[in-house]
GROMACS .gro file of C-alpha atoms in nm:
model
  442
    1MET     CA    1  10.375   7.336  14.456
    2GLU     CA    2  10.529   7.382  14.108
    3LYS     CA    3  10.471   7.647  13.839
    4ILE     CA    4  10.452   7.563  13.474
    5ARG     CA    5  10.423   7.790  13.175
    6PHE     CA    6  10.281   7.701  12.825
    7ASN     CA    7  10.145   7.883  12.523
    8VAL     CA    8   9.790   7.907  12.387
    9VAL     CA    9   9.759   7.955  12.011
   10GLY     CA   10   9.486   7.966  11.739
   11LEU     CA   11   9.286   8.264  11.865
   12TYR     CA   12   9.176   8.361  11.520
   13HIS     CA   13   8.984   8.033  11.476
   14TRP     CA   14   8.752   8.036  11.775
   15ASP     CA   15   8.520   8.264  11.984
   16VAL     CA   16   8.740   8.569  11.967
   17ARG     CA   17   8.822   8.538  11.604
   18ASP     CA   18   8.655   8.865  11.515
   19HIS     CA   19   8.868   9.062  11.749
   20TRP     CA   20   9.161   8.832  11.822
   21LYS     CA   21   9.427   9.103  11.807
   22GLU     CA   22   9.250   9.327  12.056
   23TYR     CA   23   9.188   9.027  12.277
   24ALA     CA   24   9.552   8.923  12.278
   25GLU     CA   25   9.664   9.283  12.358
   26ALA     CA   26   9.450   9.288  12.667
   27ALA     CA   27   9.487   8.922  12.776
   28VAL     CA   28   9.742   8.959  13.054
   29GLY     CA   29   9.570   8.876  13.387
   30LYS     CA   30   9.277   8.679  13.234
   31GLN     CA   31   9.184   8.344  13.395
   32MET     CA   32   9.216   8.037  13.167
   33THR     CA   33   9.087   7.688  13.205
   34MET     CA   34   9.265   7.407  13.017
   35GLN     CA   35   9.041   7.117  12.934
   36PRO     CA   36   9.164   6.804  12.756
   37GLN     CA   37   8.952   6.689  12.453
   38PRO     CA   38   8.992   6.317  12.407
   39GLU     CA   39   8.700   6.328  12.166
   40ASN     CA   40   8.880   6.576  11.927
   41VAL     CA   41   8.888   6.404  11.591
   42LYS     CA   42   9.189   6.595  11.459
   43ASP     CA   43   9.398   6.551  11.781
   44PRO     CA   44   9.274   6.336  12.071
   45TYR     CA   45   9.544   6.492  12.289
   46ALA     CA   46   9.433   6.845  12.216
   47VAL     CA   47   9.378   7.071  12.522
   48ARG     CA   48   9.125   7.346  12.481
   49ALA     CA   49   9.182   7.683  12.652
   50ARG     CA   50   8.876   7.883  12.755
   51GLU     CA   51   8.792   8.188  12.955
   52GLY     CA   52   8.461   8.115  13.117
   53LYS     CA   53   8.235   7.995  12.829
   54LEU     CA   54   8.455   8.147  12.559
   55HIS     CA   55   8.662   7.910  12.355
   56ILE     CA   56   8.993   8.099  12.319
   57GLY     CA   57   9.225   7.850  12.152
   58TYR     CA   58   9.439   7.544  12.219
   59VAL     CA   59   9.754   7.463  12.409
   60ALA     CA   60  10.040   7.465  12.155
   61VAL     CA   61  10.139   7.113  12.049
   62PRO     CA   62  10.499   7.148  12.178
   63ASP     CA   63  10.358   7.220  12.526
   64LEU     CA   64  10.113   6.934  12.552
   65ASP     CA   65  10.349   6.705  12.737
   66VAL     CA   66  10.394   6.934  13.032
   67VAL     CA   67  10.017   6.997  13.057
   68TYR     CA   68   9.952   6.627  13.077
   69GLN     CA   69  10.238   6.566  13.312
   70ALA     CA   70  10.087   6.834  13.543
   71LEU     CA   71   9.742   6.683  13.520
   72LYS     CA   72   9.891   6.338  13.605
   73GLY     CA   73  10.111   6.466  13.889
   74SER     CA   74   9.833   6.670  14.040
   75LYS     CA   75   9.560   6.408  13.979
   76LYS     CA   76   9.332   6.663  13.816
   77GLU     CA   77   9.112   6.659  13.508
   78ARG     CA   78   9.170   7.025  13.408
   79LEU     CA   79   9.414   7.303  13.491
   80ARG     CA   80   9.348   7.665  13.572
   81GLY     CA   81   9.599   7.943  13.520
   82VAL     CA   82   9.656   8.311  13.439
   83VAL     CA   83   9.781   8.476  13.127
   84VAL     CA   84  10.118   8.630  13.213
   85GLU     CA   85  10.243   8.729  12.863
   86SER     CA   86  10.080   8.792  12.524
   87HIS     CA   87  10.197   8.850  12.169
   88ALA     CA   88   9.937   8.996  11.930
   89GLU     CA   89  10.087   8.905  11.584
   90PRO     CA   90  10.067   8.605  11.561
   91PRO     CA   91   9.849   8.576  11.870
   92VAL     CA   92  10.027   8.371  12.141
   93LEU     CA   93   9.920   8.375  12.506
   94THR     CA   94  10.158   8.247  12.774
   95VAL     CA   95   9.965   8.095  13.061
   96GLU     CA   96  10.110   8.020  13.403
   97CYS     CA   97   9.966   7.747  13.626
   98GLU     CA   98  10.051   7.649  13.984
   99VAL     CA   99  10.010   7.279  14.038
  100GLU     CA  100  10.073   7.043  14.328
  101ALA     CA  101  10.321   6.836  14.132
  102VAL     CA  102  10.439   6.755  13.780
  103ASP     CA  103  10.510   6.396  13.680
  104TRP     CA  104  10.799   6.472  13.445
  105ASP     CA  105  10.840   6.102  13.355
  106TYR     CA  106  10.482   6.052  13.241
  107GLU     CA  107  10.432   5.960  12.875
  108PRO     CA  108  10.098   6.072  12.756
  109PHE     CA  109  10.110   5.940  12.401
  110ASP     CA  110  10.011   5.585  12.315
  111ASP     CA  111  10.236   5.445  12.038
  112SER     CA  112  10.077   5.103  12.024
  113VAL     CA  113   9.913   5.204  11.694
  114TYR     CA  114  10.268   5.173  11.531
  115GLN     CA  115  10.329   4.812  11.658
  116GLY     CA  116  10.364   4.583  11.362
  117TRP     CA  117  10.416   4.863  11.111
  118HIS     CA  118  10.750   4.869  10.935
  119TYR     CA  119  10.914   5.008  10.620
  120ASP     CA  120  11.220   4.840  10.479
  121GLY     CA  121  11.291   5.062  10.186
  122LEU     CA  122  11.575   5.303  10.123
  123PRO     CA  123  11.630   5.573  10.390
  124LEU     CA  124  11.620   5.903  10.198
  125MET     CA  125  11.611   6.175  10.457
  126PRO     CA  126  11.846   6.468  10.395
  127LYS     CA  127  12.126   6.568  10.623
  128LYS     CA  128  11.932   6.883  10.712
  129LEU     CA  129  11.679   6.670  10.906
  130GLU     CA  130  11.929   6.418  11.034
  131GLN     CA  131  12.144   6.697  11.178
  132LEU     CA  132  11.858   6.886  11.328
  133GLY     CA  133  11.830   6.647  11.621
  134ASP     CA  134  12.202   6.702  11.690
  135LEU     CA  135  12.166   7.080  11.659
  136THR     CA  136  11.877   7.076  11.910
  137ALA     CA  137  12.078   6.864  12.159
  138ASP     CA  138  12.383   7.096  12.121
  139LEU     CA  139  12.161   7.402  12.189
  140ILE     CA  140  12.017   7.239  12.507
  141ASP     CA  141  12.367   7.157  12.622
  142ALA     CA  142  12.482   7.514  12.554
  143LEU     CA  143  12.186   7.663  12.747
  144GLU     CA  144  12.261   7.429  13.047
  145ASN     CA  145  12.630   7.523  13.037
  146THR     CA  146  12.663   7.875  13.175
  147ASP     CA  147  13.030   7.887  13.048
  148GLN     CA  148  12.929   7.849  12.690
  149ALA     CA  149  13.025   8.155  12.479
  150ASP     CA  150  12.729   8.383  12.394
  151GLU     CA  151  12.818   8.374  12.020
  152ASP     CA  152  12.799   7.997  12.015
  153VAL     CA  153  12.450   8.000  12.181
  154ILE     CA  154  12.328   8.270  11.932
  155SER     CA  155  12.453   8.071  11.638
  156LEU     CA  156  12.275   7.752  11.751
  157ALA     CA  157  11.953   7.942  11.827
  158GLU     CA  158  11.955   8.107  11.480
  159ASN     CA  159  12.001   7.774  11.311
  160LEU     CA  160  11.714   7.619  11.513
  161LEU     CA  161  11.482   7.906  11.415
  162ALA     CA  162  11.566   7.856  11.056
  163GLU     CA  163  11.553   7.481  11.033
  164HIS     CA  164  11.301   7.364  11.293
  165LEU     CA  165  10.997   7.406  11.067
  166TYR     CA  166  11.131   7.119  10.850
  167ASP     CA  167  11.085   6.862  11.129
  168MET     CA  168  10.736   6.828  11.264
  169SER     CA  169  10.804   6.515  11.468
  170ARG     CA  170  10.699   6.466  11.827
  171GLU     CA  171  11.062   6.472  11.951
  172MET     CA  172  11.127   6.815  11.799
  173THR     CA  173  10.814   6.968  11.950
  174ARG     CA  174  10.920   6.834  12.287
  175ALA     CA  175  11.268   6.980  12.242
  176ARG     CA  176  11.113   7.323  12.175
  177TYR     CA  177  10.938   7.323  12.515
  178ARG     CA  178  11.261   7.232  12.690
  179ILE     CA  179  11.455   7.500  12.504
  180GLU     CA  180  11.196   7.767  12.592
  181ARG     CA  181  11.202   7.656  12.956
  182LEU     CA  182  11.583   7.692  12.969
  183LEU     CA  183  11.567   8.029  12.798
  184ALA     CA  184  11.315   8.156  13.054
  185MET     CA  185  11.532   8.026  13.339
  186SER     CA  186  11.854   8.178  13.198
  187GLU     CA  187  11.999   8.492  13.357
  188ARG     CA  188  12.170   8.596  13.036
  189ALA     CA  189  11.960   8.894  12.913
  190PHE     CA  190  12.026   8.850  12.544
  191LEU     CA  191  11.853   8.506  12.558
  192LYS     CA  192  11.513   8.673  12.634
  193GLU     CA  193  11.505   8.791  12.278
  194TRP     CA  194  11.534   8.435  12.154
  195GLU     CA  195  11.268   8.316  12.388
  196ALA     CA  196  11.033   8.579  12.236
  197LYS     CA  197  11.129   8.476  11.882
  198LEU     CA  198  11.059   8.107  11.955
  199GLN     CA  199  10.728   8.190  12.105
  200GLN     CA  200  10.632   8.399  11.803
  201GLN     CA  201  10.737   8.115  11.567
  202LYS     CA  202  10.525   7.875  11.766
  203GLY     CA  203  10.218   8.076  11.658
  204LEU     CA  204  10.332   8.029  11.293
  205LEU     CA  205  10.440   7.665  11.295
  206MET     CA  206  10.141   7.524  11.118
  207THR     CA  207  10.040   7.823  10.901
  208HIS     CA  208   9.965   7.747  10.538
  209ASP     CA  209  10.271   7.941  10.412
  210ASN     CA  210  10.512   7.743  10.625
  211ARG     CA  211  10.349   7.409  10.544
  212ASN     CA  212  10.367   7.499  10.172
  213ALA     CA  213  10.740   7.583  10.193
  214VAL     CA  214  10.817   7.260  10.381
  215ALA     CA  215  10.616   7.052  10.135
  216HIS     CA  216  10.810   7.212   9.840
  217TYR     CA  217  11.140   7.122  10.007
  218LEU     CA  218  11.045   6.761  10.101
  219PHE     CA  219  10.856   6.661   9.792
  220ILE     CA  220  11.013   6.867   9.513
  221ASP     CA  221  11.357   7.001   9.610
  222LEU     CA  222  11.472   6.691   9.790
  223PRO     CA  223  11.374   6.438   9.515
  224ARG     CA  224  11.553   6.666   9.269
  225GLN     CA  225  11.869   6.664   9.472
  226LEU     CA  226  11.854   6.283   9.504
  227ARG     CA  227  11.797   6.247   9.133
  228ARG     CA  228  12.096   6.462   9.055
  229LYS     CA  229  12.306   6.231   9.280
  230GLY     CA  230  12.218   5.939   9.063
  231LEU     CA  231  11.973   5.740   9.281
  232GLU     CA  232  11.831   5.576   8.970
  233HIS     CA  233  12.172   5.424   8.897
  234SER     CA  234  12.260   5.309   9.251
  235HIS     CA  235  12.347   4.948   9.318
  236TYR     CA  236  11.989   4.877   9.432
  237THR     CA  237  11.696   5.085   9.310
  238TYR     CA  238  11.410   4.887   9.469
  239ASP     CA  239  11.241   4.859   9.133
  240ASN     CA  240  11.147   4.497   9.203
  241ARG     CA  241  10.987   4.577   9.537
  242LEU     CA  242  10.786   4.890   9.472
  243ASP     CA  243  10.448   4.718   9.511
  244VAL     CA  244  10.556   4.581   9.854
  245LEU     CA  245  10.693   4.918   9.971
  246GLU     CA  246  10.383   5.103   9.857
  247ALA     CA  247  10.166   4.859  10.043
  248GLN     CA  248  10.374   4.931  10.357
  249LEU     CA  249  10.321   5.299  10.318
  250ARG     CA  250   9.942   5.255  10.277
  251ALA     CA  251   9.946   5.059  10.598
  252PHE     CA  252  10.093   5.355  10.795
  253PRO     CA  253   9.857   5.450  11.085
  254PHE     CA  254   9.598   5.725  11.043
  255GLN     CA  255   9.597   5.679  10.663
  256LEU     CA  256   9.870   5.941  10.637
  257TYR     CA  257  10.005   5.815  10.305
  258ASP     CA  258   9.656   5.853  10.146
  259LYS     CA  259   9.637   6.198  10.301
  260PHE     CA  260   9.961   6.287  10.138
  261LEU     CA  261   9.823   6.182   9.805
  262SER     CA  262   9.513   6.393   9.871
  263ASP     CA  263   9.714   6.705   9.962
  264PRO     CA  264  10.089   6.719  10.049
  265VAL     CA  265  10.053   7.055  10.229
  266ASP     CA  266   9.765   6.948  10.446
  267PHE     CA  267   9.941   6.620  10.509
  268LEU     CA  268  10.204   6.802  10.715
  269ARG     CA  269   9.938   6.951  10.946
  270GLU     CA  270   9.806   6.593  10.997
  271VAL     CA  271  10.152   6.469  11.088
  272TYR     CA  272  10.195   6.745  11.337
  273TYR     CA  273   9.864   6.684  11.510
  274LYS     CA  274   9.908   6.309  11.519
  275HIS     CA  275  10.234   6.346  11.721
  276VAL     CA  276  10.421   6.105  11.492
  277PRO     CA  277  10.750   5.995  11.642
  278ARG     CA  278  11.059   6.085  11.446
  279LYS     CA  279  11.160   5.728  11.369
  280TYR     CA  280  10.836   5.645  11.195
  281LEU     CA  281  10.805   5.988  11.031
  282PHE     CA  282  11.142   5.960  10.868
  283GLN     CA  283  11.052   5.617  10.735
  284LEU     CA  284  10.725   5.748  10.597
  285LEU     CA  285  10.885   6.046  10.434
  286SER     CA  286  11.158   5.826  10.285
  287GLY     CA  287  10.897   5.604  10.124
  288ILE     CA  288  10.707   5.903   9.988
  289VAL     CA  289  11.023   6.044   9.831
  290LEU     CA  290  11.103   5.703   9.670
  291MET     CA  291  10.753   5.674   9.530
  292ILE     CA  292  10.785   6.028   9.381
  293LEU     CA  293  11.110   5.932   9.211
  294LYS     CA  294  10.959   5.617   9.072
  295GLY     CA  295  10.648   5.791   8.937
  296ARG     CA  296  10.411   5.606   9.171
  297VAL     CA  297  10.223   5.905   9.313
  298LYS     CA  298   9.928   6.089   9.171
  299ILE     CA  299   9.855   6.402   9.374
  300ARG     CA  300   9.496   6.520   9.377
  301ARG     CA  301   9.545   6.868   9.517
  302TRP     CA  302   9.823   7.098   9.637
  303GLY     CA  303   9.722   7.328   9.920
  304ARG     CA  304   9.403   7.524   9.973
  305GLU     CA  305   9.456   7.725   9.654
  306GLY     CA  306   9.483   7.412   9.447
  307ASP     CA  307   9.808   7.517   9.287
  308VAL     CA  308   9.885   7.287   8.994
  309GLU     CA  309  10.252   7.381   8.934
  310PRO     CA  310  10.393   7.176   9.226
  311ILE     CA  311  10.190   6.878   9.114
  312ASP     CA  312  10.337   6.916   8.759
  313GLU     CA  313  10.689   6.944   8.907
  314ILE     CA  314  10.644   6.621   9.113
  315GLU     CA  315  10.514   6.433   8.810
  316SER     CA  316  10.807   6.557   8.599
  317LEU     CA  317  11.057   6.407   8.843
  318SER     CA  318  10.985   6.057   8.726
  319ARG     CA  319  11.021   6.144   8.357
  320PRO     CA  320  11.354   6.099   8.167
  321GLN     CA  321  11.535   6.428   8.140
  322SER     CA  322  11.519   6.615   7.809
  323LEU     CA  323  11.826   6.578   7.585
  324ASN     CA  324  11.815   6.953   7.538
  325SER     CA  325  11.895   7.038   7.895
  326GLY     CA  326  12.258   7.156   7.887
  327ASP     CA  327  12.403   7.498   7.946
  328GLU     CA  328  12.338   7.599   7.594
  329ALA     CA  329  11.962   7.560   7.639
  330LEU     CA  330  11.980   7.773   7.957
  331LYS     CA  331  12.180   8.043   7.781
  332GLN     CA  332  11.935   8.062   7.490
  333GLY     CA  333  11.655   8.098   7.743
  334ILE     CA  334  11.824   8.393   7.909
  335ILE     CA  335  11.889   8.551   7.567
  336GLU     CA  336  11.517   8.520   7.490
  337LEU     CA  337  11.438   8.681   7.826
  338LEU     CA  338  11.673   8.974   7.763
  339LYS     CA  339  11.482   9.047   7.438
  340MET     CA  340  11.129   9.003   7.578
  341ARG     CA  341  10.904   9.302   7.621
  342ASP     CA  342  10.583   9.349   7.829
  343ALA     CA  343  10.236   9.455   7.700
  344HIS     CA  344  10.351   9.818   7.696
  345GLY     CA  345  10.655   9.751   7.486
  346ASN     CA  346  10.905   9.783   7.780
  347LEU     CA  347  11.182   9.523   7.827
  348ILE     CA  348  11.108   9.272   8.101
  349MET     CA  349  11.476   9.285   8.210
  350LYS     CA  350  11.545   9.655   8.250
  351GLN     CA  351  11.738   9.674   8.574
  352LYS     CA  352  12.071   9.491   8.649
  353ASN     CA  353  11.947   9.381   8.991
  354GLN     CA  354  11.680   9.165   8.823
  355TRP     CA  355  11.962   8.919   8.755
  356ALA     CA  356  11.909   8.810   9.116
  357GLY     CA  357  11.579   8.655   9.015
  358VAL     CA  358  11.749   8.496   8.710
  359LEU     CA  359  12.024   8.341   8.928
  360SER     CA  360  11.756   8.208   9.160
  361VAL     CA  361  11.583   8.019   8.879
  362LEU     CA  362  11.916   7.879   8.750
  363THR     CA  363  12.019   7.771   9.101
  364PHE     CA  364  11.699   7.627   9.244
  365ASP     CA  365  11.494   7.527   8.936
  366TYR     CA  366  11.777   7.416   8.705
  367HIS     CA  367  12.063   7.332   8.954
  368VAL     CA  368  12.339   7.539   8.797
  369GLU     CA  369  12.605   7.455   9.052
  370SER     CA  370  12.815   7.715   9.214
  371THR     CA  371  12.939   7.815   9.556
  372ASP     CA  372  12.824   8.174   9.593
  373LEU     CA  373  12.682   8.476   9.411
  374LEU     CA  374  13.017   8.596   9.295
  375ASP     CA  375  13.094   8.269   9.130
  376LEU     CA  376  12.746   8.265   8.964
  377CYS     CA  377  12.801   8.614   8.821
  378ARG     CA  378  13.138   8.507   8.684
  379LYS     CA  379  12.966   8.207   8.523
  380MET     CA  380  12.719   8.449   8.362
  381GLN     CA  381  13.011   8.654   8.234
  382LYS     CA  382  13.155   8.338   8.074
  383TRP     CA  383  12.821   8.263   7.922
  384GLY     CA  384  12.832   8.607   7.752
  385PHE     CA  385  12.612   8.824   7.982
  386GLY     CA  386  12.876   9.037   8.147
  387PRO     CA  387  12.969   9.409   8.101
  388ASP     CA  388  13.130   9.337   7.766
  389SER     CA  389  12.836   9.154   7.623
  390GLY     CA  390  12.665   9.445   7.452
  391TYR     CA  391  12.348   9.394   7.659
  392GLU     CA  392  12.227   9.711   7.827
  393CYS     CA  393  12.100   9.500   8.128
  394TYR     CA  394  12.414   9.285   8.195
  395CYS     CA  395  12.491   9.073   8.494
  396SER     CA  396  12.681   9.262   8.758
  397TYR     CA  397  12.776   9.123   9.102
  398ASP     CA  398  12.747   9.474   9.266
  399ASN     CA  399  12.384   9.491   9.164
  400VAL     CA  400  12.291   9.125   9.228
  401SER     CA  401  12.440   9.132   9.578
  402LYS     CA  402  12.204   9.414   9.677
  403CYS     CA  403  11.911   9.175   9.611
  404SER     CA  404  12.071   8.859   9.753
  405GLU     CA  405  11.746   8.785   9.937
  406TYR     CA  406  11.603   8.684   9.598
  407ALA     CA  407  11.910   8.517   9.452
  408ASN     CA  408  11.961   8.293   9.759
  409LYS     CA  409  11.607   8.168   9.789
  410PRO     CA  410  11.378   7.957   9.556
  411PHE     CA  411  11.106   8.144   9.378
  412HIS     CA  412  10.821   7.989   9.571
  413VAL     CA  413  10.936   8.128   9.912
  414TRP     CA  414  10.985   8.490   9.787
  415ARG     CA  415  10.782   8.740   9.989
  416GLY     CA  416  10.758   9.106   9.927
  417ALA     CA  417  10.559   9.401   9.780
  418GLY     CA  418  10.623   9.706   9.568
  419ALA     CA  419  10.773   9.773   9.222
  420ALA     CA  420  11.118   9.623   9.305
  421HIS     CA  421  10.959   9.294   9.414
  422GLN     CA  422  10.736   9.284   9.112
  423ARG     CA  423  11.035   9.334   8.876
  424GLN     CA  424  11.207   9.036   9.030
  425VAL     CA  425  10.891   8.820   9.004
  426ALA     CA  426  10.839   8.925   8.644
  427ALA     CA  427  11.194   8.826   8.536
  428ALA     CA  428  11.182   8.494   8.721
  429THR     CA  429  10.827   8.406   8.598
  430GLU     CA  430  10.912   8.477   8.232
  431LEU     CA  431  11.239   8.287   8.249
  432ARG     CA  432  11.075   7.983   8.409
  433SER     CA  433  10.810   7.987   8.140
  434ILE     CA  434  11.070   8.006   7.857
  435LEU     CA  435  11.284   7.724   8.002
  436ARG     CA  436  10.992   7.495   8.076
  437LYS     CA  437  10.893   7.518   7.706
  438SER     CA  438  11.246   7.439   7.580
  439ILE     CA  439  11.376   7.211   7.862
  440GLY     CA  440  11.087   7.118   8.083
  441PHE     CA  441  11.117   7.077   8.464
  442ARG     CA  442  11.445   6.959   8.599
   0.00000   0.00000   0.00000
């Protein structure tokens, strides 16, 4: 007999949605039945988890392999197990099953749908995604090597937690299960904390906020980076083959390219639940980025709120850059911000730490290059916004560094509450509005 563990997620969508938190808190010891759902339209490999007649949730996508391998090895149509751990926020139940055998070599996914599909355009995936596979392999090696220094393992685990959300390929979801299994088997106590963090993140993988952040990175930030590197002036721009390449993208299985055009945020959920292999996913994403840069996409909707700003930013990427886009235009925009007042007659920029929001806009929206916050503050002093500038609210590194969580992140991923957060949002929002009128998107 063998024991396997896997997670059940999505409690707030099904029969316990009205009291999912209370259910999760009292779930340990409950009997669960895992039933594959080949008729599931969204994911034919979905495995439903139920307690009696109650539909509780679904086996997490990263754990589907082991469930199917246990079903295959034990020659069963469903599994029964017990909840041995639970996390209430987000709700994640860890279920343990005892099975006769696990066929670890069984491949449950059918990739015949990709046969005959190809994309022969420019590979445009960033190093972040290219290196993520290496990072994952290094972490697995470190966990299997008991002589590996603890600080090395911690560093690798921290990087995985930060970067994994950007890769929703099948290979990465499989790697997560293997990593969690190794963490559970480890005798090093500090690794238990990382196991809990990975399990908690599993409950958040496909939340709207995470999908939105990844979509911003892939379809706005990445094309901007490539544009700044001069893709348009490379030795081969693919301008004479765009129709052919676009036809290849439209032929991608499951109509995923059309789903991207319908909603880039929801597109990422579709990719996750279709278990797209990394090789084909990277080709699809490269094609999408190329079409964005060439002005060949017309997005219908962005996310469930229908936010129009990301759509405008994507459309702006294919336009020629404004001639009035140098440092002088940015400086004039900051000067205008420093003079701006709200409806009550108070200055928008009234505290020095609000420069953190200003630096974020310059770095992530307008790509003012620098290596760190100190260099950025020195640049602001050269631009005439330092202590000797005469401005009451001048740029000071001591104040900006206290709010580095704003300065070091793009505006769209800021999260917070309270007056301090609102001041940062106000400064960044007004500066973005000023610069878009004078410069446009960059």
